[in-house]
mmCIF file of C-alpha atoms in Angstrom:
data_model
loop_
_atom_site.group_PDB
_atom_site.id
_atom_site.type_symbol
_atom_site.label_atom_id
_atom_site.label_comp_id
_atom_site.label_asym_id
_atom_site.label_seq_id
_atom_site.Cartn_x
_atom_site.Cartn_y
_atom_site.Cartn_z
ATOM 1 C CA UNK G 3 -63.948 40.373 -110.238
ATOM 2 C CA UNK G 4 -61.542 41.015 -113.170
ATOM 3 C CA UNK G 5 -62.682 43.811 -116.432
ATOM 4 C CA UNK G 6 -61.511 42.268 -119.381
ATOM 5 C CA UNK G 7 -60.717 45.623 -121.475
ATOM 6 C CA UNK G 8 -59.719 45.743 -124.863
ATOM 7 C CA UNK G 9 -58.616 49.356 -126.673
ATOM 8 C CA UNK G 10 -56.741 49.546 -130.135
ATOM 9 C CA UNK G 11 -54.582 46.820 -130.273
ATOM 10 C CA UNK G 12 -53.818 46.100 -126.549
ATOM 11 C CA UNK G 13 -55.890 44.322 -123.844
ATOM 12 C CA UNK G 14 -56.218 44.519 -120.430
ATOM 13 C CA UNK G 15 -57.364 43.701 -116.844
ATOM 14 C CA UNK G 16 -59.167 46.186 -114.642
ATOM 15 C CA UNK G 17 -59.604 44.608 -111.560
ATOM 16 C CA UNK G 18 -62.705 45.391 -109.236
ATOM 17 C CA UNK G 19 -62.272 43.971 -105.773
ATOM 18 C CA UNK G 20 -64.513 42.656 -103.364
ATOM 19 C CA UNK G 21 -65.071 44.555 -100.087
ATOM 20 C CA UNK G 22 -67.234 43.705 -97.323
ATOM 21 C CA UNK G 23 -69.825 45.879 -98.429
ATOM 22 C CA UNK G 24 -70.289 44.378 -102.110
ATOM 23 C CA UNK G 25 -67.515 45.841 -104.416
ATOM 24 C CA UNK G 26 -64.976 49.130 -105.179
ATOM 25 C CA UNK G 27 -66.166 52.320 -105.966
ATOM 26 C CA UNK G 28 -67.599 53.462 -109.244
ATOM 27 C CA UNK G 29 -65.229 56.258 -109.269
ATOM 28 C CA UNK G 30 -62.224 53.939 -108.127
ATOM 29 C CA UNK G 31 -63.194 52.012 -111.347
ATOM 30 C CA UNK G 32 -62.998 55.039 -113.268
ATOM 31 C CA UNK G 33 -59.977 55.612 -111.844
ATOM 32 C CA UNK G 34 -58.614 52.406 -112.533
ATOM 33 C CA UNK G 35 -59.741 52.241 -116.384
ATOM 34 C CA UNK G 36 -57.689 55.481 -116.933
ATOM 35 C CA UNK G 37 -54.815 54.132 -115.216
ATOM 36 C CA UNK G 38 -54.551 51.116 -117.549
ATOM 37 C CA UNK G 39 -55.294 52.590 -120.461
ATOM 38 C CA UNK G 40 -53.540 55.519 -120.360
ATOM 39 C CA UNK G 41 -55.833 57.862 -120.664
ATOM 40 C CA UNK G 42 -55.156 61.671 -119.383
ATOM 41 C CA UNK G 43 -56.072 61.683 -115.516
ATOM 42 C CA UNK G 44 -58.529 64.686 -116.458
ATOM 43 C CA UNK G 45 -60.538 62.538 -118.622
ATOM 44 C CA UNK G 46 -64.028 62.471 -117.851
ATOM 45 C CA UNK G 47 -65.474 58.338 -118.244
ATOM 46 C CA UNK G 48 -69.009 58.178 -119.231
ATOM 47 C CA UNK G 49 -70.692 54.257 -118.908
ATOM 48 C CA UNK G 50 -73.316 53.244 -120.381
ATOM 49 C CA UNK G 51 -75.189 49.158 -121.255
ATOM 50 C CA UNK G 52 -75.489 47.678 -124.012
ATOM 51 C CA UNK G 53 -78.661 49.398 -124.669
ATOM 52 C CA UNK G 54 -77.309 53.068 -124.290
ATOM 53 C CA UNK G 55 -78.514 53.329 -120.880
ATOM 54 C CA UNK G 56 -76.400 55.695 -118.472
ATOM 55 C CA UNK G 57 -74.489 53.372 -115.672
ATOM 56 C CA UNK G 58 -73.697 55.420 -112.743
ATOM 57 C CA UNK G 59 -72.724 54.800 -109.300
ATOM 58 C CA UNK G 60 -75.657 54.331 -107.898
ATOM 59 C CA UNK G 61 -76.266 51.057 -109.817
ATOM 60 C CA UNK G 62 -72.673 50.049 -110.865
ATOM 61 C CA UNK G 63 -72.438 47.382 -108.077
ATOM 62 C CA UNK G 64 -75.845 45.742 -108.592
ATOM 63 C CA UNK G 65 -75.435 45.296 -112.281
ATOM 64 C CA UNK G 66 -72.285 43.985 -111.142
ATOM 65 C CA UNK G 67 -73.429 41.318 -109.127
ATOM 66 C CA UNK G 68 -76.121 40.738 -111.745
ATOM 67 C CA UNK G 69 -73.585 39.338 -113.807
ATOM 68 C CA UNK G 70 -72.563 39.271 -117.565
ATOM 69 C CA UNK G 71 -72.533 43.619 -117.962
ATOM 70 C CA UNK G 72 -71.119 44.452 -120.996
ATOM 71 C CA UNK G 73 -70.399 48.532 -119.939
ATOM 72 C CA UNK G 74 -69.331 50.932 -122.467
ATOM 73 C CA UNK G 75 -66.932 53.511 -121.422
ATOM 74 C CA UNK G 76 -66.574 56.790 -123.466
ATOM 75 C CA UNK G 77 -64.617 59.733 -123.311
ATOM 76 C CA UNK G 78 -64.751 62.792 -125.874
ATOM 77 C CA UNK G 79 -62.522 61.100 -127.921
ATOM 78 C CA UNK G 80 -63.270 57.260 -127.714
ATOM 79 C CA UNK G 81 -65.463 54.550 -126.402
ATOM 80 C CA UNK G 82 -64.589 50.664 -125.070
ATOM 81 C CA UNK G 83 -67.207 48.552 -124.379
ATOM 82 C CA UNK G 84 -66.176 46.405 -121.206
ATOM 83 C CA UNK G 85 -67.186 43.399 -120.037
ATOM 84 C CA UNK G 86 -67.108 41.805 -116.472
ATOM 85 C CA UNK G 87 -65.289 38.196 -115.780
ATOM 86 C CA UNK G 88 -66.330 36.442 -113.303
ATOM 87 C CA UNK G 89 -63.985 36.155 -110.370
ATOM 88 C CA UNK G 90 -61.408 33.208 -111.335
ATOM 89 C CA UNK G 91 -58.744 31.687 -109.860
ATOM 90 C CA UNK G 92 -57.294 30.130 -112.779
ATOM 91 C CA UNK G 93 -56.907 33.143 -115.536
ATOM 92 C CA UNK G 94 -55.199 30.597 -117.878
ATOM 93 C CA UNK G 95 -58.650 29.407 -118.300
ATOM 94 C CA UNK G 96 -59.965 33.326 -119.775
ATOM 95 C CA UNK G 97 -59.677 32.882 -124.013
ATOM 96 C CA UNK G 98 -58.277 35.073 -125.708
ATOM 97 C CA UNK G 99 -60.584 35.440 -128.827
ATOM 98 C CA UNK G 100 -60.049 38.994 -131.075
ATOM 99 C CA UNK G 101 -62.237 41.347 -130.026
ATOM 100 C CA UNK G 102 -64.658 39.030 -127.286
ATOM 101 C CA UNK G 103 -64.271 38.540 -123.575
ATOM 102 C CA UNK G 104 -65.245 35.348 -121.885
ATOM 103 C CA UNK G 105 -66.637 35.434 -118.365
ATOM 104 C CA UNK G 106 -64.859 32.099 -117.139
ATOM 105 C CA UNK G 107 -64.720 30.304 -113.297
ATOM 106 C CA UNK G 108 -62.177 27.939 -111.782
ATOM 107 C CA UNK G 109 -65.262 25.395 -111.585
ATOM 108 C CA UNK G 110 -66.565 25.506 -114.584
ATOM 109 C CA UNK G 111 -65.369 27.540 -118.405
ATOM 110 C CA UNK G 112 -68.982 26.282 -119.808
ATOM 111 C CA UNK G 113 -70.522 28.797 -117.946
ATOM 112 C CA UNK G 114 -68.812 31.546 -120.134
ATOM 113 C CA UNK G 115 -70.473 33.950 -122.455
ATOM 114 C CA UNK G 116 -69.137 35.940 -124.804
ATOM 115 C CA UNK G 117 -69.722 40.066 -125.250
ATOM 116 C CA UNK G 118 -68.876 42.307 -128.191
ATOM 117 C CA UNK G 119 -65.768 45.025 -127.256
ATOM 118 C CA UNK G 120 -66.339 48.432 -129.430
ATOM 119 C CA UNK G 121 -63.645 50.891 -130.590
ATOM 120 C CA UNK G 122 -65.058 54.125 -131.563
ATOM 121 C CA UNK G 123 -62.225 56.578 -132.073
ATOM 122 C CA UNK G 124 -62.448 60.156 -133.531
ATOM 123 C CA UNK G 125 -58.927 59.875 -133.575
ATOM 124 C CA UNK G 126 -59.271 57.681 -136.915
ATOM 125 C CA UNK G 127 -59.031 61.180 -138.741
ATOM 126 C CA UNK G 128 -55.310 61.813 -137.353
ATOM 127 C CA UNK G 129 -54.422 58.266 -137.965
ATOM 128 C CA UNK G 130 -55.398 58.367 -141.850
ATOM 129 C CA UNK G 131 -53.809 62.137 -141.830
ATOM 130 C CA UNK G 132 -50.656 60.634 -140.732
ATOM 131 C CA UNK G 133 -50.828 57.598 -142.734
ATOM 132 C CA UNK G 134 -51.138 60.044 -145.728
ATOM 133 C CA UNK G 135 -48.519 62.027 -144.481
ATOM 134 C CA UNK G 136 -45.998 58.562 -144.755
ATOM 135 C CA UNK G 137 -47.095 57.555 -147.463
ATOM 136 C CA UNK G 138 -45.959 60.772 -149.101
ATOM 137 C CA UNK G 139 -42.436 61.204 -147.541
ATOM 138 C CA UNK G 140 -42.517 57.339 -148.297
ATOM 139 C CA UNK G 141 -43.216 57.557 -152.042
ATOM 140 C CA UNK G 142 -40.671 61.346 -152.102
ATOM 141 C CA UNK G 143 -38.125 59.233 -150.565
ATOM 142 C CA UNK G 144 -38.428 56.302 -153.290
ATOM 143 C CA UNK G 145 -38.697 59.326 -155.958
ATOM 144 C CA UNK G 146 -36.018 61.025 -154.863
ATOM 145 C CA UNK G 147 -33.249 57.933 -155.041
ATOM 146 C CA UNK G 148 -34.227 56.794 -158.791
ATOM 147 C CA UNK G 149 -33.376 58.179 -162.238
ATOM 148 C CA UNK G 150 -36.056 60.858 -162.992
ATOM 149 C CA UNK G 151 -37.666 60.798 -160.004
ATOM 150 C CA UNK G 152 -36.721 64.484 -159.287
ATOM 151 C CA UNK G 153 -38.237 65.540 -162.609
ATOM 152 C CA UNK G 154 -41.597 63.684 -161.587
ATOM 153 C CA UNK G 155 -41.404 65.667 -157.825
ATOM 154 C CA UNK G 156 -40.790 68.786 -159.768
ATOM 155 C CA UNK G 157 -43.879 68.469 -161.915
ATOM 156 C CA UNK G 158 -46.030 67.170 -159.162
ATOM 157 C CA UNK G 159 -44.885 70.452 -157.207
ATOM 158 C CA UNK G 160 -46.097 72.979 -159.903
ATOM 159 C CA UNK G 161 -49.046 70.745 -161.245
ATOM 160 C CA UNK G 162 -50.361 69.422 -157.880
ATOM 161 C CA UNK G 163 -50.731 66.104 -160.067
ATOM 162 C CA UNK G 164 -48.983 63.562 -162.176
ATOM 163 C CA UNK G 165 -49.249 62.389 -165.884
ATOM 164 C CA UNK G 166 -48.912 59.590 -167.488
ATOM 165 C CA UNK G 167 -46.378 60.328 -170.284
ATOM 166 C CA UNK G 168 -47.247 57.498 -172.750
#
């Protein structure tokens, strides 16, 4: 059974094998979503459906076999919502559609069904920090190499803010 995962801009496949006794471990799934995507091995991975409902290991592997769970997985700082693909030989068949994951068989890609992957990241904070933070040195930098741009940085400095002198 491959875990189409998508977080940020990258995707990727956590694989869930097939044992004789159904499928991995929960917690080897856990341990498999951190590995690929790099999240800190101390991270503590909380599941839940579609509906908020806590997934734990107790019921991971028959919502498994049930087919088509769409699992979110959440840490402090961010939350992917997976979804299972059915076991395929032929992965060319999987599309690749922005944010959606196709369950898809060898036999048969009509049987596919689509489910919604979420990005919630707190870290959206640090990313518009250090956008702002570029777009400053960005805009000193321009300032800095044209006539009278020093006199505009000066007067930002002491002013905190710039006037139009016309």
């Amino acid at each position: 059974m491959l875990v189409k995962v998508r977080y940020g801009e990258r995707q990727k496949y956590v694989k869930v094998a097939e044992t004789e006794e159904g499928y991995e471990s929960y917690s080897t799934f856990l341990q498999k979503v951190t590995e690929k995507l790099g999240l800190p091995l101390q991270s503590e991975l909380h599941l839940t459906d579609e509906s908020g409902t806590e997934v734990d290991a107790d019921v991971f592997e028959e919502l498994l076999q049930a087919g088509n769970l769409t699992v979110k997985v959440s840490t402090g700082q961010s939350s992917v919502v997976l979804q299972n693909v059915s076991h395929t030989l032929l992965e060319s068949d999987l599309s690749d559609t922005s944010f959606s994951v196709t369950n898809a068989s060898s036999s048969a890609v009509s049987d596919s069904s689509d489910a919604r992957i979420v990005l919630e990241r707190d870290s959206g904070v640090k990313r518009v920090h250090a956008d702002r933070e570029s777009a400053k040195e960005m805009v000193s930098d321009v300032l800095q190499s044209k006539l009278g741009g020093e006199k505009i940085l000066q007067e930002y400095a002491t002013t905190k803010t710039l006037m139009d002198g016309t």
